[in-house]
XYZ file of C-alpha atoms in Angstrom:
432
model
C 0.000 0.000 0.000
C 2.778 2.437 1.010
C 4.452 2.299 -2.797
C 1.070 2.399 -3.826
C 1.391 -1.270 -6.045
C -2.374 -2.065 -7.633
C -0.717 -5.294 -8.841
C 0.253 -6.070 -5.053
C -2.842 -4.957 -3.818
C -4.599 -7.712 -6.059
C -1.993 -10.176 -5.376
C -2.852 -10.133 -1.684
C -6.857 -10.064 -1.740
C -7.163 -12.607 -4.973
C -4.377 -14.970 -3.823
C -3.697 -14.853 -0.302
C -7.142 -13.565 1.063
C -5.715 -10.289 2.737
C -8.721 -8.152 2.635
C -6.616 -4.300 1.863
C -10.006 -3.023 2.531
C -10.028 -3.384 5.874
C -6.484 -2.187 6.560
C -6.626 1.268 8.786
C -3.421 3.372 9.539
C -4.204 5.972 12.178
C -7.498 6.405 10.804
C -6.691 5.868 7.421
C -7.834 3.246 5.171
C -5.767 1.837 2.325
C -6.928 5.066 -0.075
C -6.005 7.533 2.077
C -2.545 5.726 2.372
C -2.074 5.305 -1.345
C -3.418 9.370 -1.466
C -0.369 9.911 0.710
C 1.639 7.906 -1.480
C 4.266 10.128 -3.525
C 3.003 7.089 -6.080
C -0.243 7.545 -5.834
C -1.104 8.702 -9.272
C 0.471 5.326 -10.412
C -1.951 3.578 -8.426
C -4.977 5.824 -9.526
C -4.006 5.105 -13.577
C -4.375 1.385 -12.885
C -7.254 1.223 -10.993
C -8.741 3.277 -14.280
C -7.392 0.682 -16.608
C -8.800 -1.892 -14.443
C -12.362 -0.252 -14.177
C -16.043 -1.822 -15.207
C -15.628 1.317 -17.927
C -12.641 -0.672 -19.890
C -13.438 -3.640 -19.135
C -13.739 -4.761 -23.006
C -10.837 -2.888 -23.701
C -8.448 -4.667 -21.742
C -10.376 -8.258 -21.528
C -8.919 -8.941 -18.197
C -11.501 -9.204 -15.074
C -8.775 -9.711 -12.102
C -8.729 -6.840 -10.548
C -8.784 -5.210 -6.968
C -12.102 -5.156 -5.173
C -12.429 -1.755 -3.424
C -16.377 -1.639 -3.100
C -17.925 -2.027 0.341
C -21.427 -1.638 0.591
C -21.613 -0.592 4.418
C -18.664 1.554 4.417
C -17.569 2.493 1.110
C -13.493 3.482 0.963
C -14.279 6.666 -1.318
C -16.403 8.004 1.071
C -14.786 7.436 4.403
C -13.296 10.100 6.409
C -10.422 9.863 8.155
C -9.307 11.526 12.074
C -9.021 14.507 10.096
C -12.134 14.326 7.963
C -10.608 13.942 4.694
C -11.974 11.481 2.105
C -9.428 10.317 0.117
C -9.581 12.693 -2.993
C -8.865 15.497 -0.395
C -5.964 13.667 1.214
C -4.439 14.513 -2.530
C -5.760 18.312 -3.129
C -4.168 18.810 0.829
C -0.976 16.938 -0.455
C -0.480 19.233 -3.727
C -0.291 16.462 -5.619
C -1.455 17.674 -9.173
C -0.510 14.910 -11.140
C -2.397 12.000 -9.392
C -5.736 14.465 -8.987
C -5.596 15.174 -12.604
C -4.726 11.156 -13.118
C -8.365 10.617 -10.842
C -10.590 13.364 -12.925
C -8.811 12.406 -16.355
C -11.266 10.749 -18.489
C -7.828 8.916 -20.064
C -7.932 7.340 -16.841
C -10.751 5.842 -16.802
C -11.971 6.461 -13.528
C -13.806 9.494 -14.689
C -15.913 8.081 -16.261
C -16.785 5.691 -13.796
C -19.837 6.517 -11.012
C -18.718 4.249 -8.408
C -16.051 6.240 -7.073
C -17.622 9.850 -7.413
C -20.953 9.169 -4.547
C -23.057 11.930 -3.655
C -21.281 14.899 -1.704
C -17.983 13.483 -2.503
C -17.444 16.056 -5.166
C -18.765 19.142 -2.879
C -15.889 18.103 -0.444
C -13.329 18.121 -3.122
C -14.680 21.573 -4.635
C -13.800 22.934 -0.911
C -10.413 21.153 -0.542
C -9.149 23.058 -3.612
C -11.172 26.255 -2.966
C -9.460 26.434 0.343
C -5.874 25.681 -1.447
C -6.318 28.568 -3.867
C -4.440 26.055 -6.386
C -5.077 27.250 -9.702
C -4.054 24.258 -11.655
C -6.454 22.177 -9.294
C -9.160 24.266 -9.840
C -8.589 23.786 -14.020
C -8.399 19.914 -13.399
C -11.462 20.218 -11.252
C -13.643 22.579 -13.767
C -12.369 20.528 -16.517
C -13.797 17.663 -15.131
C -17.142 18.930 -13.670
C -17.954 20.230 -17.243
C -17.114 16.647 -18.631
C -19.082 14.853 -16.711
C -21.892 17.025 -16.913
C -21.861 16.224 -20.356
C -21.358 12.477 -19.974
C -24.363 12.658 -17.372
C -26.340 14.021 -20.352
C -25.654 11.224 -23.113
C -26.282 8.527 -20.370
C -29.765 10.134 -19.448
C -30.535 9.829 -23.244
C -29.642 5.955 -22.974
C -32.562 5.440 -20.978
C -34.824 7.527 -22.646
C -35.993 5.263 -25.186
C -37.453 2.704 -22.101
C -39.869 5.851 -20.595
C -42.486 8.213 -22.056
C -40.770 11.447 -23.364
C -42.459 13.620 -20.839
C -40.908 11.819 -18.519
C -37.700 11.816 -19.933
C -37.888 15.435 -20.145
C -38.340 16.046 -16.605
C -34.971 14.349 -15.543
C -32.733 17.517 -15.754
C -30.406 16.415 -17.666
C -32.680 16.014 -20.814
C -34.448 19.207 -19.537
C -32.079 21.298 -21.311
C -32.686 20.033 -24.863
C -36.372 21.930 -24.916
C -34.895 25.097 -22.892
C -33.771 28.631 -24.776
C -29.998 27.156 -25.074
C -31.620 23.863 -26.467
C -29.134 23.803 -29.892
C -26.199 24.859 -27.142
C -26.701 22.088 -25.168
C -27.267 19.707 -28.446
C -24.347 20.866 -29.792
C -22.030 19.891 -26.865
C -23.478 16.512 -26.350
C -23.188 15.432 -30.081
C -19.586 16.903 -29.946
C -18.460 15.230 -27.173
C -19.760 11.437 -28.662
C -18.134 12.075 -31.574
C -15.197 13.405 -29.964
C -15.323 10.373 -27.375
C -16.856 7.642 -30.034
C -13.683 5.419 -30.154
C -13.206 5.130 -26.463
C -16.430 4.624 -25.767
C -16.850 1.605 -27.902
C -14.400 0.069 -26.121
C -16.458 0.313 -22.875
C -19.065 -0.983 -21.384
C -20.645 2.894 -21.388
C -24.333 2.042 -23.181
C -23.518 4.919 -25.277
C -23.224 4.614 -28.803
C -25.008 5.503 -32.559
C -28.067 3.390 -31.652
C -28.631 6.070 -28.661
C -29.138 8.822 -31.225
C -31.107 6.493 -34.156
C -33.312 5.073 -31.185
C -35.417 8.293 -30.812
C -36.187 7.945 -34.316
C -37.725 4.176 -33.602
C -39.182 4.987 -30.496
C -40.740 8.639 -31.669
C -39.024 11.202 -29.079
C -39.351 13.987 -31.325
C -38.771 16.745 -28.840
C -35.375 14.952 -27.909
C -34.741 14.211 -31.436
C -34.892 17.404 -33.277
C -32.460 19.523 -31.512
C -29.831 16.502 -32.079
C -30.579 16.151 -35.490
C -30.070 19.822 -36.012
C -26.932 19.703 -34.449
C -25.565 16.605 -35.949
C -27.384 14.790 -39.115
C -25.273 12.430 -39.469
C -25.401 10.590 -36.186
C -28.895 9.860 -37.695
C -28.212 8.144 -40.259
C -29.850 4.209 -39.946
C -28.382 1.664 -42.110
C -28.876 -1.361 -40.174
C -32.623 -3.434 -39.767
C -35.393 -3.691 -37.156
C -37.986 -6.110 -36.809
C -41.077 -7.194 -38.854
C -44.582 -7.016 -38.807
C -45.074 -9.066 -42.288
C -47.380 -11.584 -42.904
C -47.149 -14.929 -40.964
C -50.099 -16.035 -41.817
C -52.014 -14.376 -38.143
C -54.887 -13.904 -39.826
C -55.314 -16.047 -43.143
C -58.799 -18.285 -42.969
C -57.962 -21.380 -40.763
C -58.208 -24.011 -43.544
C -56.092 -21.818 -46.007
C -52.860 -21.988 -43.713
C -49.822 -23.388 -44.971
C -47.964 -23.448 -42.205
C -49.347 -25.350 -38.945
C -46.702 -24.091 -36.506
C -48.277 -21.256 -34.132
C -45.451 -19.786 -32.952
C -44.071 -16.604 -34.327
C -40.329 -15.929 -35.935
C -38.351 -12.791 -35.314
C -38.487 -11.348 -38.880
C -36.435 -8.500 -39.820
C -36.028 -6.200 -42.552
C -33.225 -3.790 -43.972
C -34.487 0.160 -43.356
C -33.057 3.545 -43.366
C -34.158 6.552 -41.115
C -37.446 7.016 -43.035
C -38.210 3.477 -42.705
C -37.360 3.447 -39.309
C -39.910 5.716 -38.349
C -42.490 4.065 -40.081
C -41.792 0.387 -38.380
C -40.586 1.526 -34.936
C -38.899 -0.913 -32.747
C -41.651 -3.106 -31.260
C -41.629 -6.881 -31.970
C -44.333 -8.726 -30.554
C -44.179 -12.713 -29.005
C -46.165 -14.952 -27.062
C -44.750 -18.191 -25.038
C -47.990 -19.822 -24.169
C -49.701 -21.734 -27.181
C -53.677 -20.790 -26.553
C -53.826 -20.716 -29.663
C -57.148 -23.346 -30.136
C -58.804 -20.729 -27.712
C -58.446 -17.943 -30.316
C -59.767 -19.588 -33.049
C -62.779 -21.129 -30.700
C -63.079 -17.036 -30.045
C -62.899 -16.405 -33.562
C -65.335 -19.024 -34.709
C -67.844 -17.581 -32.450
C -67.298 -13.954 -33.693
C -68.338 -14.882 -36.746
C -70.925 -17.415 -35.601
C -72.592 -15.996 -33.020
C -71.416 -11.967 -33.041
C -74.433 -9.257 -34.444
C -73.203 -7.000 -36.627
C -74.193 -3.927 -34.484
C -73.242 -4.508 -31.519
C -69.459 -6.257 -32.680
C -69.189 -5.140 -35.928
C -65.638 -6.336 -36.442
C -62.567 -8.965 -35.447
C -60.759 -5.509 -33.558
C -63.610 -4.395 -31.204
C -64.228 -8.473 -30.636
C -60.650 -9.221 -29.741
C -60.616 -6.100 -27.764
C -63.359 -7.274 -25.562
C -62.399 -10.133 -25.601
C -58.804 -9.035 -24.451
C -60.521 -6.959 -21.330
C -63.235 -9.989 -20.431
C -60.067 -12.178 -19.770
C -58.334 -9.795 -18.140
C -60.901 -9.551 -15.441
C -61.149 -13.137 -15.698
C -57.715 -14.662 -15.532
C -55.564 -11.775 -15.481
C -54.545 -10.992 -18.761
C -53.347 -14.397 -19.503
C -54.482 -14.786 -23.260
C -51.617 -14.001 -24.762
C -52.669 -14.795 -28.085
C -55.392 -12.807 -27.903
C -53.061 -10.245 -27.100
C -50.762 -10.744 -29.869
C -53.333 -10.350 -32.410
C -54.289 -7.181 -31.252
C -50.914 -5.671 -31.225
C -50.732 -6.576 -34.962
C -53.937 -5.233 -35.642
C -53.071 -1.323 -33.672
C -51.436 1.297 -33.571
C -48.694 1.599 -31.130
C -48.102 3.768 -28.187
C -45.127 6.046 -30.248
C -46.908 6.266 -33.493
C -47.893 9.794 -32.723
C -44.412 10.360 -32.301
C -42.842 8.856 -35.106
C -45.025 10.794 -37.393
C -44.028 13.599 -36.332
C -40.469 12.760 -36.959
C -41.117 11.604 -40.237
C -43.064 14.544 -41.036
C -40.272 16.875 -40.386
C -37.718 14.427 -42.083
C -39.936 14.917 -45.052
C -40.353 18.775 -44.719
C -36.522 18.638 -44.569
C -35.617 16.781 -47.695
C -38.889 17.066 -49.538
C -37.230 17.032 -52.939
C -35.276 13.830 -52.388
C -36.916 11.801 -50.064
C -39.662 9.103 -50.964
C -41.342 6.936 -49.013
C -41.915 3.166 -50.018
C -45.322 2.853 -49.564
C -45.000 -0.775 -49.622
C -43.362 -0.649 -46.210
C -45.999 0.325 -44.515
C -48.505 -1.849 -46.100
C -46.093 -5.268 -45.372
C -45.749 -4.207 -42.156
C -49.253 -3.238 -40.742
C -48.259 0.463 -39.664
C -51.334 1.560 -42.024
C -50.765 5.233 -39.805
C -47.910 5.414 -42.215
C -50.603 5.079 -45.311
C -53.302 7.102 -43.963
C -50.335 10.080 -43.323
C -49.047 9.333 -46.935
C -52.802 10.049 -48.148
C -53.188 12.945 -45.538
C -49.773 15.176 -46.720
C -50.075 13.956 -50.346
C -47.534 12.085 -50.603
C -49.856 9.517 -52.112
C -52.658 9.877 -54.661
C -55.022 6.909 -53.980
C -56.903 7.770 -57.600
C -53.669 8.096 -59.138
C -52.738 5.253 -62.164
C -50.675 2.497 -60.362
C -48.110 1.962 -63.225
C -47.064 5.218 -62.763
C -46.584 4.769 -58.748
C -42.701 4.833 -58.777
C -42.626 1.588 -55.724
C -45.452 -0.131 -57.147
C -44.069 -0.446 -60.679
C -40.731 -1.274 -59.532
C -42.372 -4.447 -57.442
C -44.446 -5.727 -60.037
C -42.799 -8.739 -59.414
C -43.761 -9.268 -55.665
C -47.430 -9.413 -56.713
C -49.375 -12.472 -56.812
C -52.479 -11.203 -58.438
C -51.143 -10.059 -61.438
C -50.965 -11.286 -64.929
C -47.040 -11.793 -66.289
C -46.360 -9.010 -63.254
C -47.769 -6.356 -65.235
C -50.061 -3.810 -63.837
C -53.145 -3.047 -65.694
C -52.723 0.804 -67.665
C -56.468 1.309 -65.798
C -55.454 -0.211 -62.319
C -55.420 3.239 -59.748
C -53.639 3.078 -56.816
C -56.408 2.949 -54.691
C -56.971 -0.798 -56.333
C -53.433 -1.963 -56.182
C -53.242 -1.664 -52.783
C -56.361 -3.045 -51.688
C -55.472 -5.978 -53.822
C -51.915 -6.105 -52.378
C -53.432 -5.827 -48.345
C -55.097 -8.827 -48.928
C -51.540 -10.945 -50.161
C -50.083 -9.313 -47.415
C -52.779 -10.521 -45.181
C-alpha cells in the first residue's frame, strides 16, 4: 500500500485472502494511504485501466475489489475528515488528482467512485488551497461529466415516455432557450469520445441517437438532429410485422406451426420511423382458444353490436383480463398486430419533419408500410399527399418497380387502368 502497487494490492486479496479493505493506519484506510503515497497517481491510472468502464478494452476481469457496501473506501473520512480525494488536493499532488478526474484514466468516467457529496468536499479542498491548476483539473472535469451525465440520461430515454424523460434535468435542457447549445455539446463530445467509448461498457453509442427515431421522441430528437445529421443516419434493420399467416382463414394456412419468428427487414431513417422498434411474441400456445373465439365472432357476433374482429378481440382481451388476469396471450398478440402503437404519434411527427426537410429527395416506399401493418404510415401518406389513392398504379414509382412481388397479377404487369387505390387493396389482402 505504502508504494502504492495495484498489482500487489490484487496479489494479496485474490491470492492470499488479505482483505486491503479493511487495513486502517491511524485512521486511514488503504486510499487515504495510497493518497499519501508520492506514487499515488500510479496507483490511480491502474485502478482506471482496471475499471467496469474498460473492461472490453483490456479483456482482463482480475482486478482489486475496493467496493464495500456498508462503508464504502471513497467516502470514508479519516481523524481529520478527509476522504481520500482530499488527502491529494491537501498533499499538492497535481498529477495523481488530474490522473483521478482524467477521463484517459478511466476512472472518470466511472460513477462508483464519485458518490453523492464526494465532489462538494473536493470543490472545498481546492477552494481552500487557492491552487489554480487544481481548480482547471477540477472545472475541466465537472464540465465533462456534466456532459457524460447528459448522453447517459438519453440511454434510458428510449425505455420511458418522453415527458418523462424530459423532466430528468439532464434532458431538460434540450427543450430550454440554449436547447441547440446544449445539443451541440453533447453530439460533440460522442463524436469526440466515439472510439473510447466503444471500447467500454458505457451504453452509449449511434443506436442512442437512431433510437429516438424508432421509439418517436421527437422533442429529444430534433435539436440533435439539427446539431448533428449524421449521427442519424440508420443503415442497419429492425424487426417485422409481415405476414405470418395471423390472420389467413384457418383451412387456407400453410404453415401449422403457431409460434411466431423474429423477422427482420433492412431500413433507413425514413423506414425506421415508419416500423418503430416493437416486436411482438407470445410463449404460451392458446392458440385453439383464439380460433374457438374467432369461430364464435363470426358465428354468433351481431353486426351492431361487434361489428368487427378488432372491437371483438378487444373485448375479448378486457373480459379475460378480469377473468384470468390478462393471460391470453394470443389474444393479445393479435391485437398488437392489428393497432397502432403507443409512439406512433411520435414517429409521425419525426417523419413529417424528415420529409419537410428533404422534400425534394426523399420518398417513401409505400410498400413498407402496407407489409408491415403500420397503415398510420398510409393514412399520413394520403393525408400530406404524398400519395394519390386515384392516381394510375403503373405510374406509382414503388409499385411499378415491385411488379414482381405481386401475386395477383398477370405476367407481373399492372393493368394501364389499375389506380392506386386498387393496387393496394389488392396487395393488403396478399399481405394478409
Amino acid at each position: 500500500i505504502e508504494f502504492a502497487s495495484y498489482n500487489a494490492m490484487t496479489w494479496l486479496q485474490h491470492d492470499c485472502s488479505v482483505d486491503v479493505r479493511v487495513v486502517r493506519d491511524k485512521g486511514n484506510n488503504f486510499l487515504h494511504m495510497i493518497a499519501n503515497s508520492p506514487f499515488a497517481s500510479r496507483f490511480i491510472r491502474k485502478a482506471g485501466a482496471k475499471s467496469d468502464f474498460r473492461a472490453h478494452e483490456h479483456g482482463d476481469n482480475v482486478k482489486l475489489d475496493m467496493s464495500d457496501n456498508e462503508n464504502p473506501p471513497f467516502t470514508e473520512v479519516n481523524n481529520n475528515g478527509e476522504i481520500w480525494l482530499q488527502s491529494l488536493v491537501r498533499r499538492g499532488d497535481v498529477e495523481a488528482l488530474d490522473v483521478a478526474f482524467s477521463p484517459h484514466s478511466g476512472l472518470a468516467w466511472s460513477t462508483y467512485f464519485l458518490y453523492p457529496g464526494v465532489l462538494e468536499l473536493v470543490a472545498a479542498s481546492i477552494k481552500e488551497s487557492n491552487n489554480p491548476m487544481m481548480q482547471s483539473i477540477f472545472d475541466a472535469f465537472n464540465s465533462f461529466q456534466n456532459i457524460y451525465q447528459r448522453l447517459s440520461a438519453l440511454t434510458m430515454a428510449g425505455f420511458r415516455a418522453e415527458d418523462v424523460s424530459l423532466q430528468d434535468e439532464r434532458l431538460a435542457v434540450l427543450i430550454g432557450e440554449d436547447a441547440q447549445h446544449f445539443a451541440k455539446q453533447m453530439t460533440r463530445f460522442y463524436c469526440d469520445w466515439k472510439g473510447y467509448l466503444s471500447t467500454s461498457t458505457s451504453q452509449v453509442s449511434d443506436r442512442t441517437f437512431q433510437d429516438l427515431v424508432k421509439k418517436g421522441l421527437f422533442r429529444l430528437f430534433q435539436p440533435l438532429y439539427e446539431a448533428n445529421r449524421g449521427l442519424f443516419e440508420i443503415d442497419n434493420w429492425a424487426s417485422s410485422n409481415a405476414d405470418q399467416q395471423q390472420f389467413i382463414q384457418e383451412e387456407l394456412r400453410t404453415s401449422t406451426n403457431t409460434s411466431t419468428e423474429l423477422l427482420t427487414v433492412d431500413i433507413d431513417m425514413f423506414d425506421a420511423c415508419i416500423l418503430g422498434s416493437h416486436h411482438v411474441s407470445f410463449y404460451r400456445a392458446d392458440f385453439q382458444d383464439y380460433v374457438l373465439g374467432i369461430i364464435n365472432h363470426f358465428v354468433h357476433c351481431d353486426a351492431d353490436s361487434c361489428p368487427s374482429l378488432l372491437h371483438h378481440l378487444t373485448m375479448e382481451k378486457e373480459r379475460l383480463s378480469q377473468a384470468y388476469g390478462n393471460k391470453n396471450e394470443y389474444v393479445n398478440y393479435r391485437l398488437r398486430l392489428l393497432e397502432d402503437e403507443d409512439d406512433v404519434k411520435g414517429r409521425q411527427n419525426i417523419l413529417d419533419y424528415l420529409l419537410r426537410q428533404q422534400h425534394t429527395c426523399a420518398r417513401i416506399n409505400v410498400l413498407v408500410p402496407l407489409a408491415n401493418r403500420q397503415c398510420w404510415a398510409l393514412r399520413f401518406m394520403v393525408d400530406r399527399n404524398y400519395l394519390d389513392l386515384g392516381g394510375l398504379a403503373a405510374k406509382e414509382e414503388n409499385l411499378a418497380l415491385n411488379t414482381s412481388m405481386f401475386s395477383f397479377l398477370n405476367s407481373g404487369q399492372i393493368p394501364s387502368n389499375m389506380t392506386v387505390r386498387c393496387c393496394l387493396c389488392f396487395a393488403a389482402v396478399q399481405y394478409d
